[in-house]
Coordinates of C-alpha atoms in Angstrom, one line a residue:
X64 CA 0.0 0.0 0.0
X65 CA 1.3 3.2 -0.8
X66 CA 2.6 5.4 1.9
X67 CA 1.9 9.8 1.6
X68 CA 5.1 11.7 2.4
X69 CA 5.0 14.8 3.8
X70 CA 7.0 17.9 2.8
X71 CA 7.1 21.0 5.5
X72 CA 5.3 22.9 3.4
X73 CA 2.4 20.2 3.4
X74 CA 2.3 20.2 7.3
X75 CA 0.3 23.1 8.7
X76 CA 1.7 25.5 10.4
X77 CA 2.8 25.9 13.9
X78 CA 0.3 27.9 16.4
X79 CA 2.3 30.9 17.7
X80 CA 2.6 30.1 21.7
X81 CA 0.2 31.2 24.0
X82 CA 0.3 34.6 25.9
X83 CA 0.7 32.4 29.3
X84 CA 3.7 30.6 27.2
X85 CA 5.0 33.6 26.6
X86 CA 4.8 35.0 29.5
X87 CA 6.6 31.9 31.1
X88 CA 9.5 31.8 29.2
X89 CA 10.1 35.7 29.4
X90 CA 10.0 35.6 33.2
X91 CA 12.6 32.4 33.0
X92 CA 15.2 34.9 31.0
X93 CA 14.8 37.1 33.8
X94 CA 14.5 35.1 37.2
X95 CA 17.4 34.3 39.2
X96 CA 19.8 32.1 37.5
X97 CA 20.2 28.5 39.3
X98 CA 22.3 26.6 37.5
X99 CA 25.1 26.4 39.5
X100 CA 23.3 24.8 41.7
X101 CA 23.3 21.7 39.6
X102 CA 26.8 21.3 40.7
X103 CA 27.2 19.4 43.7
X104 CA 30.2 20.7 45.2
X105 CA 28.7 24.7 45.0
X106 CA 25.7 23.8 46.1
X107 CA 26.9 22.6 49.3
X108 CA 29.3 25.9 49.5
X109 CA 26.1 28.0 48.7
X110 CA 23.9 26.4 51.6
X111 CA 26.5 26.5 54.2
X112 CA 27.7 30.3 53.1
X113 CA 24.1 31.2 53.4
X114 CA 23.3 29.8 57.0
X115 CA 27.2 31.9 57.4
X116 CA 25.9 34.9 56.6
X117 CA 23.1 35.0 59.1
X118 CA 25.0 34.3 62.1
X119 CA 27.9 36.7 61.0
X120 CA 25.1 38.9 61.0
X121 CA 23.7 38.2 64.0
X122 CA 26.9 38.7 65.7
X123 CA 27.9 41.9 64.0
X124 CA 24.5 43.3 65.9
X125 CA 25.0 41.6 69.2
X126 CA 28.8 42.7 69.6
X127 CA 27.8 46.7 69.4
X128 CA 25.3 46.1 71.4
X129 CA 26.8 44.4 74.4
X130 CA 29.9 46.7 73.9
X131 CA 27.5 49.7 74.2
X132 CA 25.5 48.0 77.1
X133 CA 29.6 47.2 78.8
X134 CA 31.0 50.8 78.2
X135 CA 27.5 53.4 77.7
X136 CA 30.2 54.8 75.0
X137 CA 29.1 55.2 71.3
X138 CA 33.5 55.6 71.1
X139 CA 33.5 52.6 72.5
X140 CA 31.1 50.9 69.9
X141 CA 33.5 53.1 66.7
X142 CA 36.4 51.2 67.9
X143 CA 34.6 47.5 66.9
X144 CA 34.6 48.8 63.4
X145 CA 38.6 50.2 63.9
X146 CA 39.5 46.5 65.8
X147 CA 38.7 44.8 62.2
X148 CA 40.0 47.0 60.1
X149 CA 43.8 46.4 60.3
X150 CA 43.5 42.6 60.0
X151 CA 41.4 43.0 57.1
X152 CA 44.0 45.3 55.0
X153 CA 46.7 42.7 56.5
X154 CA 44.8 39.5 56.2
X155 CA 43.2 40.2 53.1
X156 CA 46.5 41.1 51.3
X157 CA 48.6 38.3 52.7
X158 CA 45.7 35.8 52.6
X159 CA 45.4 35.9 48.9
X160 CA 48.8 35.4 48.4
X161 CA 49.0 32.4 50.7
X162 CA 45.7 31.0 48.3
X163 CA 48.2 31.3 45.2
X164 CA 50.8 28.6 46.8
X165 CA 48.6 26.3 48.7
X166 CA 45.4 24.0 48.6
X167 CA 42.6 26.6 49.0
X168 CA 40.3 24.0 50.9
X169 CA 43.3 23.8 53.3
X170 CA 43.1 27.4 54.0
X171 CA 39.5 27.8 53.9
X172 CA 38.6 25.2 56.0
X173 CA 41.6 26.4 58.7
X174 CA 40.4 29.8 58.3
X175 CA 36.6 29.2 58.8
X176 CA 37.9 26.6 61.9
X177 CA 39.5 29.7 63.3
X178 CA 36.2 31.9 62.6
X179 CA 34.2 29.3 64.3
X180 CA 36.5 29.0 67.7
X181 CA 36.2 33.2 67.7
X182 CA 32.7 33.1 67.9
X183 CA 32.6 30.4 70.0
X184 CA 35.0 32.8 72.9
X185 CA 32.3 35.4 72.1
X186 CA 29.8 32.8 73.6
X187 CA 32.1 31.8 76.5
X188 CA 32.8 35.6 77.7
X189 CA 29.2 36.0 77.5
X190 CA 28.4 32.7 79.7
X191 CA 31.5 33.5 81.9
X192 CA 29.7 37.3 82.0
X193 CA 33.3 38.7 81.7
X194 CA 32.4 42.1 80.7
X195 CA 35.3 42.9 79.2
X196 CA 35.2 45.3 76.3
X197 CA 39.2 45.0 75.4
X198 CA 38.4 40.9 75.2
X199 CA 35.5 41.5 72.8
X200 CA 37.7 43.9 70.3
X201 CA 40.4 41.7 70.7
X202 CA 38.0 39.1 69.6
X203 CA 36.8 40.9 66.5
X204 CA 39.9 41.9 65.3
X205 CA 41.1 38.1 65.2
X206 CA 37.7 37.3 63.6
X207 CA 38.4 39.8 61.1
X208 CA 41.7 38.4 60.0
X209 CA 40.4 34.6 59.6
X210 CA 37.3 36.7 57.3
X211 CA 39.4 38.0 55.0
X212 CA 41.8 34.9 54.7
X213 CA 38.5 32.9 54.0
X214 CA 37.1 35.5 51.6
X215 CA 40.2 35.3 49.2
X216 CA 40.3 32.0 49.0
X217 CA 36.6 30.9 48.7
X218 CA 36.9 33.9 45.7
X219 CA 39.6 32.1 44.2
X220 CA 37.7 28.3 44.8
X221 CA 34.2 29.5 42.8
X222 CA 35.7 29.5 39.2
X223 CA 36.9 26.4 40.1
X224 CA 34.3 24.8 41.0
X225 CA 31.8 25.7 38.4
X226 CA 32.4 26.7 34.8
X227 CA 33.5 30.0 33.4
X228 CA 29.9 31.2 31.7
X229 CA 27.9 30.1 35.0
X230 CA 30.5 32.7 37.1
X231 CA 28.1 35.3 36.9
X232 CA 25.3 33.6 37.9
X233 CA 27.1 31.9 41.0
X234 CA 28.2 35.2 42.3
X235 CA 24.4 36.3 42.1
X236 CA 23.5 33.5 44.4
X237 CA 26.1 34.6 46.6
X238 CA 25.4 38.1 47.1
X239 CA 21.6 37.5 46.9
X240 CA 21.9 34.6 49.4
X241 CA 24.3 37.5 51.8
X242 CA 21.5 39.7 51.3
X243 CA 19.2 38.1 52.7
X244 CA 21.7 37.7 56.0
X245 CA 22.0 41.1 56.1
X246 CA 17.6 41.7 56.2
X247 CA 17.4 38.0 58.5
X248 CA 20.3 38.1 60.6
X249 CA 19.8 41.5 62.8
X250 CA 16.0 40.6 62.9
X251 CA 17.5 37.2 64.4
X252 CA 19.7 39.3 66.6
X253 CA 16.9 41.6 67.5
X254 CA 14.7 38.8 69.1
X255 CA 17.7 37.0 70.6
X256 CA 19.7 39.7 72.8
X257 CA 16.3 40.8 74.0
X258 CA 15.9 37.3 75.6
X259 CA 17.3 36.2 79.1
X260 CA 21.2 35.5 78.6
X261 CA 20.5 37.4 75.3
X262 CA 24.3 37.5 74.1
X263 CA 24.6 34.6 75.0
X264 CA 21.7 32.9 72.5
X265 CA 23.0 35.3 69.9
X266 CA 26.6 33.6 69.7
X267 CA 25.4 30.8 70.4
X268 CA 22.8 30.7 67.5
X269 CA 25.8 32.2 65.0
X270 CA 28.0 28.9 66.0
X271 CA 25.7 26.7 65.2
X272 CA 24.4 28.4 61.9
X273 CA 28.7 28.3 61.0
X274 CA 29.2 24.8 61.2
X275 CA 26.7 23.9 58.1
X276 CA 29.9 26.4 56.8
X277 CA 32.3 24.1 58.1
X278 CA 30.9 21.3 56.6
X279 CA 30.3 22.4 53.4
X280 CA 34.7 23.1 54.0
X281 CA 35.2 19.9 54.5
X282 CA 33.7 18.8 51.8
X283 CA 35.3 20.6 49.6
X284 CA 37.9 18.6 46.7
X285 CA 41.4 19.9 47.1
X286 CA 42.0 22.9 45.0
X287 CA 45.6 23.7 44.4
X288 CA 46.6 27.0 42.0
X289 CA 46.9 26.0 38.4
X290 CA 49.8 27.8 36.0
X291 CA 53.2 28.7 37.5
X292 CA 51.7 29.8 41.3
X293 CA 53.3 32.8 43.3
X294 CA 57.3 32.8 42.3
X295 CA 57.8 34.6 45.6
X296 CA 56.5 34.9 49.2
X297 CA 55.6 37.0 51.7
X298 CA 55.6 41.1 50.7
X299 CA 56.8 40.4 47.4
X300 CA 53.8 38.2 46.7
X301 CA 51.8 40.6 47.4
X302 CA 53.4 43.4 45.7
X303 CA 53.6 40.8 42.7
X304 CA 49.6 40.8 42.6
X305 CA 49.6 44.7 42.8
X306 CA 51.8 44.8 39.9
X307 CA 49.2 42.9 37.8
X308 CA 46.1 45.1 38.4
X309 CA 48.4 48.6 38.0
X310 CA 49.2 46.6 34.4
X311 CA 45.1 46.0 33.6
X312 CA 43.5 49.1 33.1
X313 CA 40.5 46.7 33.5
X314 CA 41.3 45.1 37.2
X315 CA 41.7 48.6 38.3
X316 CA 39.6 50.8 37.4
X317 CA 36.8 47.9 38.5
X318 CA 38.0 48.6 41.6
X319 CA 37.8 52.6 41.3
X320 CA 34.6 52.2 41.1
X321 CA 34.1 50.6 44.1
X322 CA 35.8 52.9 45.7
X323 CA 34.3 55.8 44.7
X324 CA 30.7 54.3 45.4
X325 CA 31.7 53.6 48.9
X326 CA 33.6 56.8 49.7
X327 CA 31.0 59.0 48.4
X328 CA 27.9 57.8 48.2
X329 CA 27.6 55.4 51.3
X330 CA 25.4 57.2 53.4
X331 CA 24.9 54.9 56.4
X332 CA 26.9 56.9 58.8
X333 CA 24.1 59.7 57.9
X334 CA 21.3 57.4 59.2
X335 CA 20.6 57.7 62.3
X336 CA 20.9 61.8 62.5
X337 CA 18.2 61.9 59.2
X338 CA 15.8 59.3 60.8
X339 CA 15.9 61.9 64.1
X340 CA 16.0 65.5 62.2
X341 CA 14.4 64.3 58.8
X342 CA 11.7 61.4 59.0
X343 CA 10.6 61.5 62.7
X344 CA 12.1 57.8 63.2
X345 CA 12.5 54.8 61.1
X346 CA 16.1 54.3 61.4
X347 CA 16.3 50.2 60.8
X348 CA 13.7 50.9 57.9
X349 CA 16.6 53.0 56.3
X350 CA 20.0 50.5 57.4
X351 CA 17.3 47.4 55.5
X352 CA 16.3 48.9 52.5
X353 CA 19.2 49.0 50.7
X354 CA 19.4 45.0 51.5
X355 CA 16.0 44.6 50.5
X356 CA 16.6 46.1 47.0
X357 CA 19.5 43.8 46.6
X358 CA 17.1 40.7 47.4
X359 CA 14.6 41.9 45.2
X360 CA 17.1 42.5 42.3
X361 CA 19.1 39.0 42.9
X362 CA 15.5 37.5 42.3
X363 CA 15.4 39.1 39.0
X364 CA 18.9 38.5 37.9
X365 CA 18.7 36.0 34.9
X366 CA 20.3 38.8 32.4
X367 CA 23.1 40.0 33.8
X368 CA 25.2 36.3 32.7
X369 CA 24.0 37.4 29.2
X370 CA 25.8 41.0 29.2
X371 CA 28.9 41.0 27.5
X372 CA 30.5 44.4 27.9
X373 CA 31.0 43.6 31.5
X374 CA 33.1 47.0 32.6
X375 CA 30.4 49.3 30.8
X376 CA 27.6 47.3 32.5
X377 CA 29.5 47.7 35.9
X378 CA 30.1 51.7 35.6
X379 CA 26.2 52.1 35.0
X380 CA 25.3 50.2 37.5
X381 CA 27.5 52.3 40.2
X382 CA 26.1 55.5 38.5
X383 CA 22.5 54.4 38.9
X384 CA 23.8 53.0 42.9
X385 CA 24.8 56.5 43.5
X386 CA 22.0 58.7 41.6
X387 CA 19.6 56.6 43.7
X388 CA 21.5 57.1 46.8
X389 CA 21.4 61.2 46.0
X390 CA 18.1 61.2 45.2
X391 CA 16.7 59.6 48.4
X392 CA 19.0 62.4 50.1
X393 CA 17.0 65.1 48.8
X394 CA 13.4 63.6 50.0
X395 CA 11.5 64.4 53.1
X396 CA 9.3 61.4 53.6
X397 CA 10.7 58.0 55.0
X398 CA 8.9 55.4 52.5
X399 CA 10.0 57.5 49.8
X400 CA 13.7 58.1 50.7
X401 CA 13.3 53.8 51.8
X402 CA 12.2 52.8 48.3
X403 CA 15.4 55.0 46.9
X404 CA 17.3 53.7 49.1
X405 CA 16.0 50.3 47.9
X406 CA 16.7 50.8 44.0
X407 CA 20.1 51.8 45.0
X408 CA 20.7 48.5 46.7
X409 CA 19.4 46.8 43.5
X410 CA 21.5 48.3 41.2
X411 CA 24.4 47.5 44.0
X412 CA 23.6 43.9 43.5
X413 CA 24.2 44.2 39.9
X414 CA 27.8 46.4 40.7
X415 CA 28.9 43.9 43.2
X416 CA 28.1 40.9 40.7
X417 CA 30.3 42.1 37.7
X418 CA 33.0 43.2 40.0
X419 CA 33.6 39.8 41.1
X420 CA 33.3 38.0 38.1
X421 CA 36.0 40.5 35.7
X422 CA 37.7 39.8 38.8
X423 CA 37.4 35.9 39.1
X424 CA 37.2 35.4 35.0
X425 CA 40.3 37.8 33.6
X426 CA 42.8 36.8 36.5
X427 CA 45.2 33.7 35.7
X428 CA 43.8 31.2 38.2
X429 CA 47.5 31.7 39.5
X430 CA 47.0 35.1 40.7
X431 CA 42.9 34.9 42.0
X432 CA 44.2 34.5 45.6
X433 CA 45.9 37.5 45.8
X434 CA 43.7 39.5 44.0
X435 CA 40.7 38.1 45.7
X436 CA 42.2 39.5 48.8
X437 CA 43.0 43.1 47.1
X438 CA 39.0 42.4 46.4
X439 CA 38.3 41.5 50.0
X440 CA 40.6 44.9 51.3
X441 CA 38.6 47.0 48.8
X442 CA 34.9 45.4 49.6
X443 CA 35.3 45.5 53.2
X444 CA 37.3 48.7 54.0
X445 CA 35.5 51.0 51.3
X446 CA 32.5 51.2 53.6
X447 CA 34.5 52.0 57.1
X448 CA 35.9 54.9 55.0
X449 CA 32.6 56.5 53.4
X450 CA 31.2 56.1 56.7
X451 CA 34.4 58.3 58.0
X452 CA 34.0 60.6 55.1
X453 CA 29.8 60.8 55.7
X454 CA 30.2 61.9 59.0
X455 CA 33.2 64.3 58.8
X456 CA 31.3 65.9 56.2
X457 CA 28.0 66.3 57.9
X458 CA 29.4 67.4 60.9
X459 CA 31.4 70.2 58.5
X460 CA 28.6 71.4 56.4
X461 CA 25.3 69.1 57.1
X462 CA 23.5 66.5 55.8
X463 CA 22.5 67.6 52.3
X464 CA 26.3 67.7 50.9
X465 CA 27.1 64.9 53.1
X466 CA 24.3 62.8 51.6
X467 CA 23.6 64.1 48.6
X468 CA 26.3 66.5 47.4
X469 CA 29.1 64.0 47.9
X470 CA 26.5 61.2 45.6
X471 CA 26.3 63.2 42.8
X472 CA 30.7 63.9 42.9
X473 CA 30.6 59.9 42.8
X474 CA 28.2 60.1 39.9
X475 CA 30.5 62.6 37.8
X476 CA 33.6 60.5 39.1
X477 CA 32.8 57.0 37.6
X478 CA 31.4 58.6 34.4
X479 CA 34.0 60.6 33.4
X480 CA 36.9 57.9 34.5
X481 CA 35.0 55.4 33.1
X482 CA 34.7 57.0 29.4
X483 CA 38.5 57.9 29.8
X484 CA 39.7 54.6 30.6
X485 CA 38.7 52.7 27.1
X486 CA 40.3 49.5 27.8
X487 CA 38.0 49.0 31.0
X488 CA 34.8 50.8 29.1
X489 CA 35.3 48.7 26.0
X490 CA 35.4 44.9 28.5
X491 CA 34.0 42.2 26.5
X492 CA 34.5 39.4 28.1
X493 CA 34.2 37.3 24.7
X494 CA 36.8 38.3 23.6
X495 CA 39.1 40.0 26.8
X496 CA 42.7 40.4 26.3
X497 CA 44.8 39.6 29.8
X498 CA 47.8 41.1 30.5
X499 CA 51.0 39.1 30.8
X500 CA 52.5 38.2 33.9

């Protein structure tokens, strides 16, 4: 019996796809990006990072607060911030470089074990009611140190662990996963230190949150540096990773940026006096929004994997970070100045995400440590000095330039330096061109 064949052009034609189908797939392009969590190994990083960033939070409230409660000294309270700050610049730095020559699951795992027994002596001074503020900074400023050695090398592990194109998306997780640490964990802390023994449920609840950290550490494959590794130790190590970002016009102006949106338009320092003179109150509504705009922007993050011109996409994004931040300067009402405050931290999320990945994608895998801990120096200490800067300023000349004055210098900054260095402005990473060593 005769068979009919069938050309395409006999077949009738497709129906276009519904507006629900349409609908679907347009809102996959855009939702957050969860691939990476298909691999095993980051998965297990993610989870236990996650639970991390609660309890770090949880303890970066409680430790103000029982200093303050110790001393009745806001000075007192200044000098937590001051305690970490040295062991971060020195850490960080030296950190990276000791990533570069070893197995970074080694030091992550020794430097999260040494995280972990600093918050546990936070829990034992509160138990033993020591009430001792020079034990508590002397406390922080160790816990500082093992942070930033752990932050350059976990940097460093992530392109390791999951391929090159999903390096976007896994940094999103990241910083959308810290984000929500930063809106849960003082909640946490809020209920906690109001309890009964209050400081000490709040360490205690941040040790037990870092362990599923620990774990995920132990976990881990070993990861030694790939290529030829750090030629020299020590200060010249470190100087050796310097050299390489003065040498990419790329590396360093990504973090300019950086630097210029925390030194000028950070305006956290600013908070409390505009919640008392400005709003009438609200004060933890302002320190949360920004986090909630980075939440609600890491939800929405399926495009920023697809962007190409990576260096461009990162100096918008700190221009729009800063205009927002200017803008809720300059308003009167509290929801208003919160939801500003609130696109700002979106477009923050999308800043943070391409710095880390030029970062993590144009460095040699030989050289990530240390620049993962020039990363951590910049990331960390950047705020402590806009919130210097905010508050000399304001106390000079008020809250307007303070807030929104010094904004709109960091909008004019990154612009201008941006257009003028073309090697960073014209980043594709497609096609990037690395500097030799």
């Amino acid at each position: 019996m005769p068979t009919t064949s069938h050309t395409p052009r006999d077949l009738p034609p497709a129906a276009p796809p519904s507006l629900k189908a349409r609908l679907a797939s347009g809102l996959r392009g855009i939702a957050l990006d969860t691939r990476p969590l298909a691999h095993p190994v980051f998965r297990r990083l993610l989870i236990g990072q996650s639970a991390a960033y609660v309890g770090t939070m949880v303890t970066g409230v409680t430790v103000p607060v029982q200093v303050y409660a110790l001393s009745q000294s806001s000075l007192s309270v200044g000098l937590t911030g001051l305690a970490g700050l040295v062991p971060l610049v020195v850490f960080g730095l030296y950190g990276g470089a000791i990533a570069d020559r070893f197995d970074r699951r080694v030091l992550y795992l020794a430097s999260a074990c040494l995280t972990w027994a600093t918050t546990l002596a936070l829990l034992l001074q509160a138990v033993a009611d020591l009430r001792s503020v020079p034990v508590i900074l002397a406390l922080v400023a160790v816990q500082a140190g093992a942070f930033a050695v752990s932050s350059a090398a976990r940097g460093a592990i992530i392109p390791r662990i999951v391929p090159t194109p999903l390096v976007p998306a896994a940094n999103t997780l990241y910083f959308t996963a810290g984000n929500v640490g930063q809106v849960a964990g003082p909640l946490v802390a809020g209920i906690l230190i109001t309890l009964p023994n209050g400081y000490c449920w709040a360490y205690g609840a941040d040790a037990v949150l870092f362990s599923l950290l620990l774990y995920s550490a132990v976990r881990l494959p070993s990861i030694m540096p790939t290529g030829s590794g750090a030629r020299t130790s020590g200060l010249r190590s470190v100087f050796e990773g310097l050299r390489f970002i003065a040498a990419a016009p790329v590396l360093w102006m990504s973090f300019a940026v950086d630097i210029a949106a925390m030194t000028l338009a950070m305006p956290t320092a600013l908070f409390p006096e505009a919640a008392q003179v400005r709003f009438g109150g609200g004060v933890g509504l302002l320190y949360s929004a920004i986090a909630i705009g980075s939440v609600a922007a890491g939800l929405f993050s399926g495009w920023i994997g697809r962007v190409r011109r990576q260096g461009r996409a990162l100096a918008i994004a700190v221009t729009v970070w800063a205009a927002a931040i200017a803008l809720a300067g300059t308003v009167h009402h509290l929801f208003a100045a919160a939801a500003l405050l609130a696109a700002a931290g979106a477009a923050d999320l999308v800043s943070a995400v391409y710095r880390e990945t030029i970062l993590q994608t144009y460095a040699p895998d030989a050289m990530r440590g240390r620049l993962q801990g020039v990363f951590t120096v910049v990331v960390a200490g950047g705020p402590r000095l806009g919130d210097l800067r905010a508050g000399a300023v304001a106390s000079a000349t008020g809250l307007g330039i303070a807030w929104t004055g010094s904004s709109l210098l960091c909008v004019i900054v990154v612009i201008v330096g941006s257009r003028l260095v073309r090697p960073f402005w014209r980043y594709d990473v497609t096609s990037a061109q690395r500097p030799s060593r």
